[in-house]
Amino acid sequence: MRLHVSLRLRIYLVLGLLLAVTVGGGAFMLWYGTRIQTFLSGVFDRQVHALDAAMRLESSLAAQRGFLTYYSLDFDKSWLTRLSEQQSAFERELSKVRSFVDDESTRRLVNDIESGFLRLTVERERVVELLNAGNRQGASQIHAAARKRFDALITQCELFLDSLRAGLSRDRAEGLSRMELANTMATVFVPFTLLLGLVLALVLSRQILGPIRRLAEGEDQPAGPDEVAALETRMHGLLERAVQARSKLEKSQATLKAAERMATVGKMAAGVAHSIRNPLTSVKMRLFSLQRSLDLSENQREDFEVISQEIKHLDLIIQNFLEYARPPKLTLARSSPSDVTAAAVQLMRPRLDAQRITVHVEREEPLRPILIDPEQLKEVLVNLFANAMDAMQGPGTITVDESEGFMEPMGRVAVLSVSDTGPGVPEEERERVFEPFHTTKEEGTGLGLPIARRIVTEHGGSISLTQAKGGGAKFTITLPFDSESQGRARWN
């Protein structure tokens, strides 16, 4: 069975080995360097000081021999004083040398030097006594023997020096061997560390950096020197496109739902047209005939009027169903949206006056004529006026603002906004008001605003709902100029 190792584990393994080799090699070199330092320091303290003391021993012996000879010639007491000082110095240096000796053969040699020096001291003192007693012949005989012993001790000191030099050479060879071992270990650690670094670089290049670069490279442009920044830009682009795709999908789903509802409404409308409208027309005609032929009292005439109004309301509901399910085609004509606004206000004037609602039309000048369906656009404005009146439920103000602007991707546009002084629409309900059959009115059909949006959309424009400055509702209609009007708008 093949073992699958994850990318993370492979990177961790290589990093762990690289870290272990680096830290381990560094720790070993530090430990071994400390040992070499200790060794070399010991060699210096022991061998070099021993060599220095041994050379002082030899120098002291030569000085003592000279001082004794000088005294035998001129009997100057100062030579004896200096001889005594050199004797004390020899003893001190011999004590130092003994502390540096660590092998048996050298220790025996030091013992021989010490015993020879003691016998020499006795013979030297005997020579001084004989000289002081005036026995120069006896002193000369003993002095000759002492000179031979001086020579023997100097020879032993030279042998001791040779022994120390040989030890120093051995220590030097050992130090060089240790340094060579340190160099060998460094020679091993460095290539191994480089190998692990190359393995890590290969893993990162093939498993991480390579895929990142391929992801960062666009279809029509290279990634550039900074693959991570390019990948980040590309990922932001992908996220933006994903959000746009999701938005389009949601709109498509909403459109599909609306289409399904339209199909259902179409079937309902066909049934309504055959099953209700014809009998309703017959009832309306009979009611009109009865109203003309009968002598009705005042209360009866009021009842007939209520029945007539309800029949008109039913007829309007049926008409809305039929218009939403089977929308009429646009009849385009070059007309100014300002003229449509004036016609809608004129049509709604009786109801506006009855409710004591004031209409303000704000414009710098009438909007330019563009290709629109005046009747259907008037229906949109009438619907917006009616909704505003129902929302205010009493006196108030409706403001119609007309302007021209530029909007991508439509280009030059005519903008009409209708705002009221009513309570407004909650933010969570603003998009739902354009859904079919969604209404907050007790007697509403929920088709007025969906029909208005369909008409505006068929004109190539858009309609949106926001909050007015005073807190009421504000509907904004945007209508694009046609190609001919676009040209005039740009050059005029």
GROMACS .gro file of C-alpha atoms in nm:
model
  492
    1MET     CA    1   0.000   0.000   0.000
    2ARG     CA    2   0.145   0.337  -0.106
    3LEU     CA    3   0.190   0.590   0.172
    4HIS     CA    4   0.050   0.932   0.084
    5VAL     CA    5   0.227   1.218   0.260
    6SER     CA    6   0.052   1.554   0.259
    7LEU     CA    7   0.225   1.867   0.130
    8ARG     CA    8   0.215   2.024   0.474
    9LEU     CA    9   0.383   1.720   0.629
   10ARG     CA   10   0.651   1.715   0.361
   11ILE     CA   11   0.731   2.082   0.417
   12TYR     CA   12   0.736   2.033   0.794
   13LEU     CA   13   0.967   1.732   0.759
   14VAL     CA   14   1.216   1.916   0.539
   15LEU     CA   15   1.200   2.226   0.760
   16GLY     CA   16   1.245   2.010   1.070
   17LEU     CA   17   1.549   1.834   0.923
   18LEU     CA   18   1.694   2.164   0.806
   19LEU     CA   19   1.639   2.318   1.148
   20ALA     CA   20   1.781   2.012   1.326
   21VAL     CA   21   2.093   2.009   1.107
   22THR     CA   22   2.144   2.384   1.142
   23VAL     CA   23   2.088   2.394   1.517
   24GLY     CA   24   2.265   2.064   1.580
   25GLY     CA   25   2.563   2.160   1.364
   26GLY     CA   26   2.585   2.501   1.528
   27ALA     CA   27   2.561   2.350   1.878
   28PHE     CA   28   2.826   2.090   1.795
   29MET     CA   29   3.062   2.350   1.650
   30LEU     CA   30   3.009   2.569   1.957
   31TRP     CA   31   3.078   2.277   2.193
   32TYR     CA   32   3.376   2.154   1.998
   33GLY     CA   33   3.516   2.505   1.959
   34THR     CA   34   3.491   2.547   2.337
   35ARG     CA   35   3.683   2.223   2.383
   36ILE     CA   36   3.954   2.334   2.140
   37GLN     CA   37   3.975   2.668   2.318
   38THR     CA   38   4.010   2.494   2.654
   39PHE     CA   39   4.273   2.259   2.512
   40LEU     CA   40   4.480   2.537   2.356
   41SER     CA   41   4.450   2.745   2.671
   42GLY     CA   42   4.575   2.447   2.876
   43VAL     CA   43   4.863   2.394   2.636
   44PHE     CA   44   4.963   2.759   2.667
   45ASP     CA   45   4.935   2.764   3.044
   46ARG     CA   46   5.120   2.436   3.094
   47GLN     CA   47   5.375   2.389   2.818
   48VAL     CA   48   5.468   2.750   2.748
   49HIS     CA   49   5.510   2.835   3.114
   50ALA     CA   50   5.703   2.514   3.168
   51LEU     CA   51   5.934   2.601   2.879
   52ASP     CA   52   5.988   2.946   3.020
   53ALA     CA   53   6.066   2.807   3.367
   54ALA     CA   54   6.303   2.542   3.226
   55MET     CA   55   6.496   2.806   3.033
   56ARG     CA   56   6.521   3.011   3.350
   57LEU     CA   57   6.657   2.704   3.529
   58GLU     CA   58   6.930   2.665   3.271
   59SER     CA   59   7.009   3.036   3.281
   60SER     CA   60   7.022   3.031   3.661
   61LEU     CA   61   7.264   2.738   3.666
   62ALA     CA   62   7.497   2.916   3.422
   63ALA     CA   63   7.485   3.231   3.634
   64GLN     CA   64   7.561   3.040   3.955
   65ARG     CA   65   7.863   2.874   3.796
   66GLY     CA   66   7.996   3.211   3.684
   67PHE     CA   67   7.938   3.381   4.019
   68LEU     CA   68   8.127   3.103   4.206
   69THR     CA   69   8.418   3.133   3.965
   70TYR     CA   70   8.428   3.511   4.003
   71TYR     CA   71   8.435   3.480   4.382
   72SER     CA   72   8.725   3.239   4.366
   73LEU     CA   73   8.921   3.499   4.174
   74ASP     CA   74   8.863   3.825   4.366
   75PHE     CA   75   8.687   3.720   4.689
   76ASP     CA   76   8.420   3.990   4.638
   77LYS     CA   77   8.129   3.917   4.877
   78SER     CA   78   7.877   4.060   4.628
   79TRP     CA   79   7.923   3.754   4.411
   80LEU     CA   80   7.812   3.537   4.701
   81THR     CA   81   7.500   3.755   4.745
   82ARG     CA   82   7.411   3.725   4.381
   83LEU     CA   83   7.488   3.353   4.396
   84SER     CA   84   7.240   3.318   4.682
   85GLU     CA   85   6.975   3.508   4.485
   86GLN     CA   86   7.018   3.282   4.182
   87GLN     CA   87   6.995   2.978   4.407
   88SER     CA   88   6.661   3.102   4.543
   89ALA     CA   89   6.540   3.180   4.190
   90PHE     CA   90   6.641   2.831   4.076
   91GLU     CA   91   6.442   2.674   4.357
   92ARG     CA   92   6.134   2.884   4.271
   93GLU     CA   93   6.151   2.799   3.901
   94LEU     CA   94   6.205   2.433   3.984
   95SER     CA   95   5.888   2.440   4.198
   96LYS     CA   96   5.696   2.595   3.905
   97VAL     CA   97   5.830   2.334   3.664
   98ARG     CA   98   5.719   2.055   3.895
   99SER     CA   99   5.358   2.188   3.889
  100PHE     CA  100   5.351   2.167   3.507
  101VAL     CA  101   5.490   1.812   3.481
  102ASP     CA  102   5.223   1.548   3.413
  103ASP     CA  103   5.408   1.240   3.281
  104GLU     CA  104   5.637   0.998   3.469
  105SER     CA  105   5.953   1.027   3.257
  106THR     CA  106   5.959   1.406   3.281
  107ARG     CA  107   5.889   1.388   3.652
  108ARG     CA  108   6.191   1.159   3.702
  109LEU     CA  109   6.405   1.400   3.504
  110VAL     CA  110   6.294   1.688   3.728
  111ASN     CA  111   6.372   1.478   4.035
  112ASP     CA  112   6.721   1.411   3.901
  113ILE     CA  113   6.774   1.782   3.841
  114GLU     CA  114   6.659   1.859   4.194
  115SER     CA  115   6.884   1.595   4.357
  116GLY     CA  116   7.181   1.706   4.145
  117PHE     CA  117   7.120   2.068   4.244
  118LEU     CA  118   7.116   1.973   4.613
  119ARG     CA  119   7.455   1.798   4.581
  120LEU     CA  120   7.584   2.094   4.383
  121THR     CA  121   7.472   2.327   4.659
  122VAL     CA  122   7.666   2.126   4.917
  123GLU     CA  123   7.981   2.123   4.701
  124ARG     CA  124   7.946   2.499   4.632
  125GLU     CA  125   7.919   2.578   5.002
  126ARG     CA  126   8.230   2.361   5.066
  127VAL     CA  127   8.422   2.555   4.800
  128VAL     CA  128   8.325   2.886   4.964
  129GLU     CA  129   8.436   2.757   5.309
  130LEU     CA  130   8.774   2.643   5.176
  131LEU     CA  131   8.826   2.972   4.994
  132ASN     CA  132   8.737   3.167   5.306
  133ALA     CA  133   8.982   2.948   5.502
  134GLY     CA  134   9.259   3.021   5.254
  135ASN     CA  135   9.281   2.667   5.120
  136ARG     CA  136   9.277   2.749   4.753
  137GLN     CA  137   9.416   2.413   4.641
  138GLY     CA  138   9.142   2.213   4.817
  139ALA     CA  139   8.884   2.457   4.696
  140SER     CA  140   9.010   2.424   4.337
  141GLN     CA  141   8.971   2.047   4.346
  142ILE     CA  142   8.613   2.064   4.476
  143HIS     CA  143   8.538   2.355   4.240
  144ALA     CA  144   8.647   2.144   3.940
  145ALA     CA  145   8.407   1.869   4.050
  146ALA     CA  146   8.132   2.131   4.097
  147ARG     CA  147   8.185   2.264   3.745
  148LYS     CA  148   8.135   1.913   3.609
  149ARG     CA  149   7.814   1.886   3.811
  150PHE     CA  150   7.705   2.227   3.678
  151ASP     CA  151   7.760   2.097   3.324
  152ALA     CA  152   7.566   1.781   3.401
  153LEU     CA  153   7.273   1.979   3.544
  154ILE     CA  154   7.271   2.213   3.243
  155THR     CA  155   7.265   1.904   3.018
  156GLN     CA  156   6.972   1.764   3.219
  157CYS     CA  157   6.793   2.101   3.187
  158GLU     CA  158   6.844   2.087   2.811
  159LEU     CA  159   6.702   1.733   2.807
  160PHE     CA  160   6.407   1.866   3.008
  161LEU     CA  161   6.364   2.145   2.755
  162ASP     CA  162   6.373   1.892   2.470
  163SER     CA  163   6.108   1.687   2.652
  164LEU     CA  164   5.887   1.994   2.691
  165ARG     CA  165   5.936   2.087   2.325
  166ALA     CA  166   5.840   1.732   2.224
  167GLY     CA  167   5.526   1.758   2.441
  168LEU     CA  168   5.445   2.092   2.287
  169SER     CA  169   5.478   1.938   1.939
  170ARG     CA  170   5.245   1.656   2.042
  171ASP     CA  171   4.991   1.904   2.177
  172ARG     CA  172   5.020   2.108   1.859
  173ALA     CA  173   4.957   1.796   1.651
  174GLU     CA  174   4.655   1.712   1.868
  175GLY     CA  175   4.523   2.066   1.832
  176LEU     CA  176   4.562   2.048   1.455
  177SER     CA  177   4.385   1.712   1.456
  178ARG     CA  178   4.094   1.858   1.648
  179MET     CA  179   4.076   2.154   1.413
  180GLU     CA  180   4.081   1.915   1.118
  181LEU     CA  181   3.793   1.722   1.275
  182ALA     CA  182   3.599   2.049   1.316
  183ASN     CA  183   3.666   2.137   0.952
  184THR     CA  184   3.555   1.788   0.847
  185MET     CA  185   3.231   1.820   1.043
  186ALA     CA  186   3.169   2.163   0.889
  187THR     CA  187   3.241   2.018   0.546
  188VAL     CA  188   2.978   1.752   0.613
  189PHE     CA  189   2.719   1.985   0.767
  190VAL     CA  190   2.734   2.254   0.498
  191PRO     CA  191   2.662   2.027   0.195
  192PHE     CA  192   2.393   1.844   0.390
  193THR     CA  193   2.230   2.173   0.485
  194LEU     CA  194   2.253   2.290   0.125
  195LEU     CA  195   2.096   1.962   0.011
  196LEU     CA  196   1.805   2.005   0.252
  197GLY     CA  197   1.768   2.365   0.138
  198LEU     CA  198   1.755   2.251  -0.225
  199VAL     CA  199   1.495   1.986  -0.138
  200LEU     CA  200   1.287   2.248   0.041
  201ALA     CA  201   1.323   2.489  -0.250
  202LEU     CA  202   1.221   2.211  -0.492
  203VAL     CA  203   0.913   2.124  -0.284
  204LEU     CA  204   0.813   2.490  -0.253
  205SER     CA  205   0.876   2.554  -0.623
  206ARG     CA  206   0.686   2.253  -0.755
  207GLN     CA  207   0.413   2.219  -0.496
  208ILE     CA  208   0.343   2.583  -0.400
  209LEU     CA  209   0.513   2.850  -0.611
  210GLY     CA  210   0.451   2.673  -0.942
  211PRO     CA  211   0.075   2.631  -0.886
  212ILE     CA  212   0.057   2.988  -0.750
  213ARG     CA  213   0.221   3.123  -1.065
  214ARG     CA  214  -0.009   2.919  -1.289
  215LEU     CA  215  -0.308   3.049  -1.095
  216ALA     CA  216  -0.175   3.404  -1.107
  217GLU     CA  217  -0.119   3.398  -1.484
  218GLY     CA  218  -0.417   3.538  -1.665
  219GLU     CA  219  -0.547   3.417  -1.997
  220ASP     CA  220  -0.406   3.715  -2.184
  221GLN     CA  221  -0.126   3.852  -1.963
  222PRO     CA  222   0.170   3.713  -1.764
  223ALA     CA  223   0.174   3.709  -1.386
  224GLY     CA  224   0.465   3.953  -1.346
  225PRO     CA  225   0.745   3.936  -1.089
  226ASP     CA  226   0.514   3.926  -0.784
  227GLU     CA  227   0.302   3.612  -0.824
  228VAL     CA  228   0.135   3.651  -0.483
  229ALA     CA  229   0.014   4.003  -0.560
  230ALA     CA  230  -0.101   3.890  -0.905
  231LEU     CA  231  -0.280   3.592  -0.750
  232GLU     CA  232  -0.444   3.821  -0.495
  233THR     CA  233  -0.566   4.049  -0.775
  234ARG     CA  234  -0.689   3.752  -0.972
  235MET     CA  235  -0.868   3.607  -0.669
  236HIS     CA  236  -1.034   3.943  -0.603
  237GLY     CA  237  -1.145   3.942  -0.966
  238LEU     CA  238  -1.280   3.589  -0.931
  239LEU     CA  239  -1.465   3.683  -0.614
  240GLU     CA  240  -1.613   3.989  -0.782
  241ARG     CA  241  -1.720   3.780  -1.080
  242ALA     CA  242  -1.863   3.520  -0.842
  243VAL     CA  243  -2.063   3.791  -0.664
  244GLN     CA  244  -2.181   3.926  -1.000
  245ALA     CA  245  -2.269   3.575  -1.117
  246ARG     CA  246  -2.461   3.514  -0.796
  247SER     CA  247  -2.644   3.842  -0.838
  248LYS     CA  248  -2.729   3.754  -1.197
  249LEU     CA  249  -2.841   3.409  -1.084
  250GLU     CA  250  -3.066   3.559  -0.820
  251LYS     CA  251  -3.210   3.798  -1.077
  252SER     CA  252  -3.257   3.510  -1.320
  253GLN     CA  253  -3.434   3.312  -1.049
  254ALA     CA  254  -3.654   3.610  -0.973
  255THR     CA  255  -3.725   3.652  -1.344
  256LEU     CA  256  -3.805   3.281  -1.371
  257LYS     CA  257  -4.040   3.303  -1.075
  258ALA     CA  258  -4.203   3.609  -1.229
  259ALA     CA  259  -4.238   3.424  -1.559
  260GLU     CA  260  -4.398   3.130  -1.380
  261ARG     CA  261  -4.635   3.367  -1.205
  262MET     CA  262  -4.711   3.536  -1.535
  263ALA     CA  263  -4.794   3.200  -1.688
  264THR     CA  264  -5.026   3.125  -1.397
  265VAL     CA  265  -5.178   3.471  -1.419
  266GLY     CA  266  -5.226   3.427  -1.794
  267LYS     CA  267  -5.428   3.115  -1.742
  268MET     CA  268  -5.624   3.281  -1.464
  269ALA     CA  269  -5.682   3.588  -1.679
  270ALA     CA  270  -5.815   3.382  -1.965
  271GLY     CA  271  -6.059   3.212  -1.730
  272VAL     CA  272  -6.154   3.544  -1.573
  273ALA     CA  273  -6.214   3.700  -1.915
  274HIS     CA  274  -6.454   3.423  -2.016
  275SER     CA  275  -6.612   3.345  -1.682
  276ILE     CA  276  -6.646   3.685  -1.514
  277ARG     CA  277  -6.607   3.974  -1.750
  278ASN     CA  278  -6.893   3.893  -1.985
  279PRO     CA  279  -7.147   3.832  -1.703
  280LEU     CA  280  -7.013   4.140  -1.527
  281THR     CA  281  -7.076   4.348  -1.839
  282SER     CA  282  -7.432   4.212  -1.855
  283VAL     CA  283  -7.489   4.298  -1.489
  284LYS     CA  284  -7.355   4.651  -1.548
  285MET     CA  285  -7.589   4.703  -1.846
  286ARG     CA  286  -7.894   4.569  -1.656
  287LEU     CA  287  -7.809   4.792  -1.361
  288PHE     CA  288  -7.787   5.095  -1.588
  289SER     CA  289  -8.122   5.003  -1.746
  290LEU     CA  290  -8.292   4.961  -1.408
  291GLN     CA  291  -8.148   5.289  -1.284
  292ARG     CA  292  -8.305   5.470  -1.583
  293SER     CA  293  -8.642   5.296  -1.571
  294LEU     CA  294  -8.717   5.289  -1.200
  295ASP     CA  295  -8.824   5.576  -0.984
  296LEU     CA  296  -8.568   5.544  -0.705
  297SER     CA  297  -8.554   5.710  -0.373
  298GLU     CA  298  -8.244   5.891  -0.251
  299ASN     CA  299  -8.122   5.591  -0.050
  300GLN     CA  300  -8.185   5.357  -0.342
  301ARG     CA  301  -7.987   5.582  -0.577
  302GLU     CA  302  -7.696   5.577  -0.329
  303ASP     CA  303  -7.712   5.197  -0.320
  304PHE     CA  304  -7.713   5.184  -0.700
  305GLU     CA  305  -7.409   5.418  -0.703
  306VAL     CA  306  -7.218   5.193  -0.458
  307ILE     CA  307  -7.299   4.886  -0.667
  308SER     CA  308  -7.181   5.066  -0.981
  309GLN     CA  309  -6.853   5.170  -0.816
  310GLU     CA  310  -6.788   4.813  -0.697
  311ILE     CA  311  -6.853   4.681  -1.047
  312LYS     CA  312  -6.600   4.935  -1.181
  313HIS     CA  313  -6.353   4.817  -0.916
  314LEU     CA  314  -6.400   4.457  -1.024
  315ASP     CA  315  -6.357   4.558  -1.385
  316LEU     CA  316  -6.031   4.738  -1.294
  317ILE     CA  317  -5.899   4.428  -1.117
  318ILE     CA  318  -5.979   4.214  -1.419
  319GLN     CA  319  -5.815   4.473  -1.644
  320ASN     CA  320  -5.496   4.463  -1.430
  321PHE     CA  321  -5.486   4.086  -1.450
  322LEU     CA  322  -5.526   4.091  -1.826
  323GLU     CA  323  -5.269   4.369  -1.873
  324TYR     CA  324  -5.008   4.194  -1.656
  325ALA     CA  325  -5.063   3.855  -1.817
  326ARG     CA  326  -5.091   3.982  -2.173
  327PRO     CA  327  -4.907   4.318  -2.177
  328PRO     CA  328  -4.975   4.540  -2.476
  329LYS     CA  329  -4.683   4.626  -2.702
  330LEU     CA  330  -4.527   4.968  -2.683
  331THR     CA  331  -4.645   5.227  -2.931
  332LEU     CA  332  -4.338   5.445  -2.953
  333ALA     CA  333  -4.356   5.809  -3.049
  334ARG     CA  334  -4.119   6.099  -3.005
  335SER     CA  335  -4.255   6.288  -2.708
  336SER     CA  336  -4.128   6.479  -2.408
  337PRO     CA  337  -4.164   6.301  -2.071
  338SER     CA  338  -4.259   6.644  -1.933
  339ASP     CA  339  -4.575   6.635  -2.145
  340VAL     CA  340  -4.656   6.291  -2.002
  341THR     CA  341  -4.612   6.426  -1.649
  342ALA     CA  342  -4.852   6.713  -1.723
  343ALA     CA  343  -5.110   6.471  -1.867
  344ALA     CA  344  -5.088   6.241  -1.563
  345VAL     CA  345  -5.130   6.534  -1.322
  346GLN     CA  346  -5.428   6.661  -1.526
  347LEU     CA  347  -5.588   6.316  -1.520
  348MET     CA  348  -5.547   6.281  -1.142
  349ARG     CA  349  -5.642   6.644  -1.066
  350PRO     CA  350  -5.996   6.572  -0.934
  351ARG     CA  351  -5.873   6.310  -0.687
  352LEU     CA  352  -5.575   6.524  -0.588
  353ASP     CA  353  -5.797   6.823  -0.517
  354ALA     CA  354  -6.046   6.611  -0.327
  355GLN     CA  355  -5.770   6.487  -0.095
  356ARG     CA  356  -5.610   6.836  -0.082
  357ILE     CA  357  -5.279   6.714  -0.218
  358THR     CA  358  -5.044   6.962  -0.383
  359VAL     CA  359  -4.823   6.858  -0.676
  360HIS     CA  360  -4.491   7.038  -0.733
  361VAL     CA  361  -4.313   6.982  -1.065
  362GLU     CA  362  -3.947   7.085  -1.046
  363ARG     CA  363  -3.754   7.124  -1.370
  364GLU     CA  364  -3.514   7.373  -1.524
  365GLU     CA  365  -3.678   7.328  -1.862
  366PRO     CA  366  -3.903   7.067  -2.027
  367LEU     CA  367  -3.726   6.741  -2.104
  368ARG     CA  368  -3.620   6.676  -2.464
  369PRO     CA  369  -3.850   6.461  -2.678
  370ILE     CA  370  -3.742   6.095  -2.684
  371LEU     CA  371  -3.895   5.772  -2.814
  372ILE     CA  372  -4.153   5.659  -2.557
  373ASP     CA  373  -4.505   5.521  -2.533
  374PRO     CA  374  -4.683   5.823  -2.382
  375GLU     CA  375  -4.995   5.634  -2.277
  376GLN     CA  376  -4.817   5.352  -2.098
  377LEU     CA  377  -4.569   5.590  -1.936
  378LYS     CA  378  -4.865   5.800  -1.820
  379GLU     CA  379  -5.011   5.482  -1.668
  380VAL     CA  380  -4.687   5.441  -1.470
  381LEU     CA  381  -4.706   5.796  -1.331
  382VAL     CA  382  -5.076   5.764  -1.251
  383ASN     CA  383  -5.001   5.446  -1.058
  384LEU     CA  384  -4.726   5.621  -0.863
  385PHE     CA  385  -4.957   5.916  -0.786
  386ALA     CA  386  -5.230   5.679  -0.668
  387ASN     CA  387  -4.990   5.491  -0.440
  388ALA     CA  388  -4.866   5.822  -0.294
  389MET     CA  389  -5.223   5.934  -0.226
  390ASP     CA  390  -5.309   5.604  -0.056
  391ALA     CA  391  -4.990   5.628   0.156
  392MET     CA  392  -5.054   5.986   0.274
  393GLN     CA  393  -5.425   5.920   0.353
  394GLY     CA  394  -5.499   6.290   0.359
  395PRO     CA  395  -5.345   6.624   0.267
  396GLY     CA  396  -4.982   6.621   0.159
  397THR     CA  397  -4.740   6.703  -0.118
  398ILE     CA  398  -4.623   6.510  -0.422
  399THR     CA  399  -4.301   6.634  -0.581
  400VAL     CA  400  -4.206   6.545  -0.938
  401ASP     CA  401  -3.843   6.624  -1.022
  402GLU     CA  402  -3.732   6.613  -1.387
  403SER     CA  403  -3.371   6.626  -1.505
  404GLU     CA  404  -3.127   6.495  -1.760
  405GLY     CA  405  -2.801   6.313  -1.689
  406PHE     CA  406  -2.555   6.054  -1.803
  407MET     CA  407  -2.552   5.699  -1.673
  408GLU     CA  408  -2.349   5.394  -1.776
  409PRO     CA  409  -2.425   5.189  -1.977
  410MET     CA  410  -2.738   5.372  -2.101
  411GLY     CA  411  -2.561   5.697  -2.182
  412ARG     CA  412  -2.774   6.012  -2.185
  413VAL     CA  413  -3.091   5.963  -1.978
  414ALA     CA  414  -3.405   6.141  -1.867
  415VAL     CA  415  -3.472   6.108  -1.494
  416LEU     CA  416  -3.816   6.146  -1.333
  417SER     CA  417  -3.855   6.110  -0.958
  418VAL     CA  418  -4.187   6.105  -0.772
  419SER     CA  419  -4.168   6.159  -0.394
  420ASP     CA  420  -4.439   6.207  -0.132
  421THR     CA  421  -4.472   6.315   0.230
  422GLY     CA  422  -4.614   5.984   0.348
  423PRO     CA  423  -4.461   5.737   0.598
  424GLY     CA  424  -4.233   5.580   0.337
  425VAL     CA  425  -4.154   5.212   0.278
  426PRO     CA  426  -3.931   5.009   0.514
  427GLU     CA  427  -3.595   4.921   0.359
  428GLU     CA  428  -3.659   4.546   0.372
  429GLU     CA  429  -3.984   4.597   0.175
  430ARG     CA  430  -3.850   4.829  -0.098
  431GLU     CA  431  -3.753   4.557  -0.344
  432ARG     CA  432  -4.053   4.337  -0.270
  433VAL     CA  433  -4.300   4.606  -0.372
  434PHE     CA  434  -4.211   4.528  -0.734
  435GLU     CA  435  -4.298   4.160  -0.693
  436PRO     CA  436  -4.631   4.051  -0.844
  437PHE     CA  437  -4.922   4.021  -0.596
  438HIS     CA  438  -4.720   4.171  -0.311
  439THR     CA  439  -4.931   4.447  -0.153
  440THR     CA  440  -4.990   4.613   0.182
  441LYS     CA  441  -5.333   4.745   0.085
  442GLU     CA  442  -5.649   4.569   0.191
  443GLU     CA  443  -5.805   4.606  -0.155
  444GLY     CA  444  -5.487   4.612  -0.365
  445THR     CA  445  -5.399   4.352  -0.630
  446GLY     CA  446  -5.020   4.387  -0.599
  447LEU     CA  447  -4.990   4.435  -0.977
  448GLY     CA  448  -4.960   4.813  -1.014
  449LEU     CA  449  -4.585   4.847  -0.945
  450PRO     CA  450  -4.489   4.523  -1.128
  451ILE     CA  451  -4.673   4.658  -1.435
  452ALA     CA  452  -4.495   4.994  -1.391
  453ARG     CA  453  -4.155   4.820  -1.376
  454ARG     CA  454  -4.236   4.613  -1.685
  455ILE     CA  455  -4.331   4.924  -1.882
  456VAL     CA  456  -4.016   5.112  -1.776
  457THR     CA  457  -3.797   4.807  -1.845
  458GLU     CA  458  -3.948   4.770  -2.195
  459HIS     CA  459  -3.842   5.129  -2.255
  460GLY     CA  460  -3.485   5.022  -2.173
  461GLY     CA  461  -3.487   5.209  -1.843
  462SER     CA  462  -3.512   5.131  -1.474
  463ILE     CA  463  -3.725   5.221  -1.171
  464SER     CA  464  -3.612   5.216  -0.810
  465LEU     CA  465  -3.752   5.300  -0.469
  466THR     CA  466  -3.562   5.496  -0.204
  467GLN     CA  467  -3.646   5.720   0.091
  468ALA     CA  468  -3.733   6.084   0.029
  469LYS     CA  469  -3.571   6.365   0.229
  470GLY     CA  470  -3.880   6.409   0.444
  471GLY     CA  471  -3.908   6.038   0.514
  472GLY     CA  472  -4.162   5.949   0.246
  473ALA     CA  473  -4.125   5.723  -0.056
  474LYS     CA  474  -3.928   5.828  -0.364
  475PHE     CA  475  -3.962   5.644  -0.696
  476THR     CA  476  -3.697   5.725  -0.956
  477ILE     CA  477  -3.756   5.644  -1.325
  478THR     CA  478  -3.459   5.648  -1.562
  479LEU     CA  479  -3.531   5.649  -1.938
  480PRO     CA  480  -3.250   5.629  -2.195
  481PHE     CA  481  -3.238   5.863  -2.492
  482ASP     CA  482  -3.261   5.693  -2.830
  483SER     CA  483  -2.964   5.720  -3.070
  484GLU     CA  484  -3.100   6.032  -3.241
  485SER     CA  485  -3.180   6.202  -2.912
  486GLN     CA  486  -2.840   6.100  -2.774
  487GLY     CA  487  -2.671   6.288  -3.055
  488ARG     CA  488  -2.875   6.602  -3.009
  489ALA     CA  489  -2.831   6.592  -2.632
  490ARG     CA  490  -2.457   6.579  -2.663
  491TRP     CA  491  -2.421   6.861  -2.915
  492ASN     CA  492  -2.690   7.101  -2.797
   0.00000   0.00000   0.00000
